[in-house]
Coordinates of C-alpha atoms in Angstrom, one line a residue:
X1 CA 48.9 33.0 7.6
X2 CA 47.0 35.6 9.6
X3 CA 43.9 35.2 7.6
X4 CA 44.0 31.4 7.9
X5 CA 44.4 31.6 11.7
X6 CA 41.4 33.9 12.0
X7 CA 39.2 31.6 10.0
X8 CA 40.2 28.6 12.1
X9 CA 39.3 30.5 15.3
X10 CA 35.9 31.5 14.0
X11 CA 35.1 28.0 13.1
X12 CA 36.0 26.7 16.5
X13 CA 33.9 29.4 18.1
X14 CA 30.6 28.2 16.6
X15 CA 30.6 25.1 18.9
X16 CA 30.9 22.7 16.0
X17 CA 31.3 19.0 16.8
X18 CA 33.0 16.1 15.1
X19 CA 30.4 13.4 16.0
X20 CA 27.1 13.2 17.9
X21 CA 25.0 10.3 18.9
X22 CA 21.4 9.9 20.2
X23 CA 19.4 6.7 20.6
X24 CA 15.7 6.7 19.9
X25 CA 13.1 4.0 19.9
X26 CA 11.6 3.0 16.5
X27 CA 8.9 0.4 16.2
X28 CA 8.0 -1.1 12.8
X29 CA 6.0 -4.3 12.9
X30 CA 5.7 -6.4 9.7
X31 CA 2.3 -7.9 9.2
X32 CA 0.4 -9.8 6.6
X33 CA -1.6 -8.1 3.8
X34 CA -4.8 -8.4 5.7
X35 CA -3.5 -6.5 8.7
X36 CA -1.4 -3.9 7.0
X37 CA -2.2 -0.1 7.1
X38 CA -3.6 -0.6 3.6
X39 CA -5.2 -4.1 4.0
X40 CA -5.6 -6.5 1.1
X41 CA -8.2 -9.2 1.9
X42 CA -9.1 -12.2 -0.4
X43 CA -12.7 -13.0 -1.1
X44 CA -14.2 -16.5 -1.1
X45 CA -12.6 -17.8 -4.3
X46 CA -10.2 -20.7 -4.5
X47 CA -8.0 -18.9 -7.0
X48 CA -7.5 -15.8 -4.8
X49 CA -6.0 -16.2 -1.3
X50 CA -3.5 -15.1 1.3
X51 CA -0.5 -17.4 1.0
X52 CA 1.8 -18.7 3.7
X53 CA 3.9 -15.6 3.4
X54 CA 0.9 -13.4 4.2
X55 CA 0.7 -12.0 0.7
X56 CA -2.4 -11.7 -1.5
X57 CA -2.0 -14.1 -4.5
X58 CA -4.2 -14.0 -7.6
X59 CA -3.7 -17.2 -9.6
X60 CA -6.4 -17.5 -12.3
X61 CA -4.7 -20.2 -14.3
X62 CA -6.3 -23.1 -12.4
X63 CA -4.7 -25.8 -10.3
X64 CA -2.7 -27.3 -13.2
X65 CA -1.8 -24.0 -14.9
X66 CA -4.1 -24.6 -17.7
X67 CA -5.3 -21.1 -18.2
X68 CA -8.7 -19.8 -19.2
X69 CA -10.6 -20.9 -22.3
X70 CA -10.5 -19.1 -25.6
X71 CA -13.8 -17.3 -26.5
X72 CA -14.9 -17.2 -22.9
X73 CA -15.5 -14.7 -20.0
X74 CA -14.7 -15.3 -16.4
X75 CA -15.7 -13.2 -13.4
X76 CA -14.5 -13.4 -9.8
X77 CA -17.0 -11.5 -7.6
X78 CA -20.4 -9.9 -8.3
X79 CA -20.5 -6.3 -9.5
X80 CA -24.1 -6.0 -8.3
X81 CA -23.3 -7.1 -4.8
X82 CA -19.5 -6.6 -4.3
X83 CA -19.7 -6.2 -0.6
X84 CA -20.8 -9.8 -0.3
X85 CA -18.9 -11.3 -3.2
X86 CA -15.6 -9.8 -4.2
X87 CA -12.3 -11.1 -5.6
X88 CA -10.5 -9.1 -3.0
X89 CA -10.9 -5.8 -1.2
X90 CA -8.7 -2.9 -0.2
X91 CA -9.2 -1.6 3.3
X92 CA -7.8 1.6 4.9
X93 CA -6.8 0.3 8.3
X94 CA -4.9 3.5 9.0
X95 CA -6.2 6.2 11.3
X96 CA -5.8 8.8 8.5
X97 CA -7.5 9.5 5.2
X98 CA -5.5 9.4 1.9
X99 CA -5.9 11.7 -1.0
X100 CA -5.5 9.1 -3.7
X101 CA -5.9 5.4 -4.2
X102 CA -4.2 4.3 -7.4
X103 CA -4.2 0.9 -9.1
X104 CA -1.6 0.0 -11.7
X105 CA -1.4 -3.2 -13.8
X106 CA 1.6 -4.1 -15.9
X107 CA 1.5 -7.1 -18.3
X108 CA 4.5 -9.4 -17.9
X109 CA 4.7 -9.9 -21.7
X110 CA 2.9 -7.5 -24.0
X111 CA 4.5 -8.7 -27.2
X112 CA 1.2 -10.2 -28.4
X113 CA -0.8 -6.9 -28.0
X114 CA -1.7 -5.3 -31.3
X115 CA -1.5 -1.6 -30.5
X116 CA -3.1 -0.6 -33.8
X117 CA -6.6 -1.9 -32.7
X118 CA -9.1 -1.0 -30.0
X119 CA -9.1 -3.2 -26.9
X120 CA -12.5 -4.6 -27.8
X121 CA -10.9 -6.9 -30.2
X122 CA -8.3 -8.4 -27.9
X123 CA -8.2 -10.5 -24.7
X124 CA -8.2 -8.4 -21.6
X125 CA -8.2 -8.4 -17.8
X126 CA -10.3 -5.9 -16.0
X127 CA -10.4 -4.8 -12.3
X128 CA -13.8 -3.3 -11.4
X129 CA -13.6 -1.3 -8.2
X130 CA -16.6 -0.4 -6.1
X131 CA -16.4 1.6 -2.9
X132 CA -18.2 1.6 0.4
X133 CA -19.0 4.8 2.4
X134 CA -19.2 8.1 0.7
X135 CA -19.5 7.8 -2.2
X136 CA -20.4 4.1 -2.5
X137 CA -21.0 2.1 -5.7
X138 CA -18.9 2.5 -8.8
X139 CA -15.4 4.0 -8.5
X140 CA -13.5 3.1 -11.6
X141 CA -12.3 0.2 -13.9
X142 CA -8.8 -0.5 -14.9
X143 CA -8.3 -2.6 -18.0
X144 CA -5.2 -4.1 -19.6
X145 CA -4.3 -3.9 -22.4
X146 CA -5.8 -0.4 -22.8
X147 CA -4.8 0.5 -26.4
X148 CA -8.2 2.2 -27.1
X149 CA -6.8 5.3 -25.4
X150 CA -3.3 4.8 -26.9
X151 CA -1.9 4.5 -23.4
X152 CA 1.3 2.6 -22.8
X153 CA 1.4 -0.4 -20.6
X154 CA 1.4 -0.4 -17.6
X155 CA -2.1 1.0 -17.1
X156 CA -2.6 3.3 -14.1
X157 CA -5.8 4.9 -12.8
X158 CA -6.7 7.0 -9.8
X159 CA -9.8 5.8 -7.9
X160 CA -12.4 7.1 -8.1
X161 CA -12.4 8.9 -11.5
X162 CA -15.7 10.8 -10.8
X163 CA -14.0 13.5 -8.7
X164 CA -11.6 14.2 -5.8
X165 CA -12.7 11.8 -3.0
X166 CA -10.5 10.7 -0.1
X167 CA -9.8 7.1 0.7
X168 CA -11.1 7.5 4.2
X169 CA -10.0 5.7 7.3
X170 CA -12.0 2.5 7.7
X171 CA -13.2 2.6 4.1
X172 CA -13.3 -0.5 1.9
X173 CA -13.0 -0.8 -1.9
X174 CA -14.2 -4.0 -3.4
X175 CA -12.5 -5.4 -6.5
X176 CA -14.2 -7.7 -9.0
X177 CA -11.9 -9.3 -11.5
X178 CA -12.9 -10.1 -15.1
X179 CA -11.0 -12.0 -17.8
X180 CA -12.4 -11.9 -21.3
X181 CA -11.1 -13.8 -24.3
X182 CA -14.1 -13.2 -26.7
X183 CA -12.4 -10.6 -28.9
X184 CA -12.0 -11.2 -32.6
X185 CA -8.2 -11.1 -32.3
X186 CA -8.0 -13.3 -29.2
X187 CA -5.8 -16.3 -29.6
X188 CA -4.4 -19.0 -27.4
X189 CA -1.0 -17.2 -27.5
X190 CA -2.4 -14.3 -25.4
X191 CA -1.0 -13.9 -21.9
X192 CA -2.7 -11.6 -19.4
X193 CA -0.2 -12.5 -16.6
X194 CA 1.1 -9.3 -14.9
X195 CA 1.7 -7.3 -11.7
X196 CA -0.9 -5.3 -9.9
X197 CA 0.3 -2.4 -7.8
X198 CA -1.8 -0.6 -5.3
X199 CA -0.8 2.8 -4.0
X200 CA -2.3 5.1 -1.3
X201 CA -1.0 8.6 -1.5
X202 CA -1.2 11.8 0.7
X203 CA -1.7 13.8 2.6
X204 CA 1.9 14.8 3.0
X205 CA 3.4 12.0 0.9
X206 CA 3.0 8.4 0.1

C-alpha cells in the first residue's frame, strides 16, 4: 500500500492533465485541377478537357464510345512543339520545388496482355513528357503495357529519367498522348482504358 501511495503522489506531482483544448485556424481551399498546387491543364483537344467537377478527363473513345481503329496510330499533341500543342500539361503552382515528379498508369483490365511477348507486338498507350525550364525538351516516356522490361502493371516512372532534376516552382511539363494499335498481336479485344496517377514528392514528404 505504501508503494502504491508513493507512485500516485509522484504522478500527480508532474502536473499531468486529463484533457486540454486549443483552437487554431486551418485554411484548406479546394480548387479545380487547373488551379491546384500541382495544376493539370487540358490542351486544345475535344477529347481532353476539364469537366464540370473541375477534374481533368481524358476520353479517347470518341463521342459515341466507338474506340480507336485497329491498325492505326493516334496522337494528341505535337512532340516537336509541345509547348504550343499538348494533350495536357502539369504545372507546379506551388512556391516550393519538388524532388520528384512521378507518373503511373494502370490498365483497368490487363487480361488481354500477352506477357510473353515484347510490347512492340501489342496495342499500347504512351505518355510522352517534355519539360520547360532547366532542362527543357525530353523528360521521359511512360508506356502501358510495358512487358518488354518484364515490369508488372501498373507502370510507374520518375520524370525525368536522365538524372536528378527538381520539378521547380513555376515549371511546366507538357504531355503528348499516343495510342498505337499497329502491333502484330493487336486485336479489337484490346482495352487500353486505365487510371493515370501523378505524384509530386519531396522535399520533406509528399
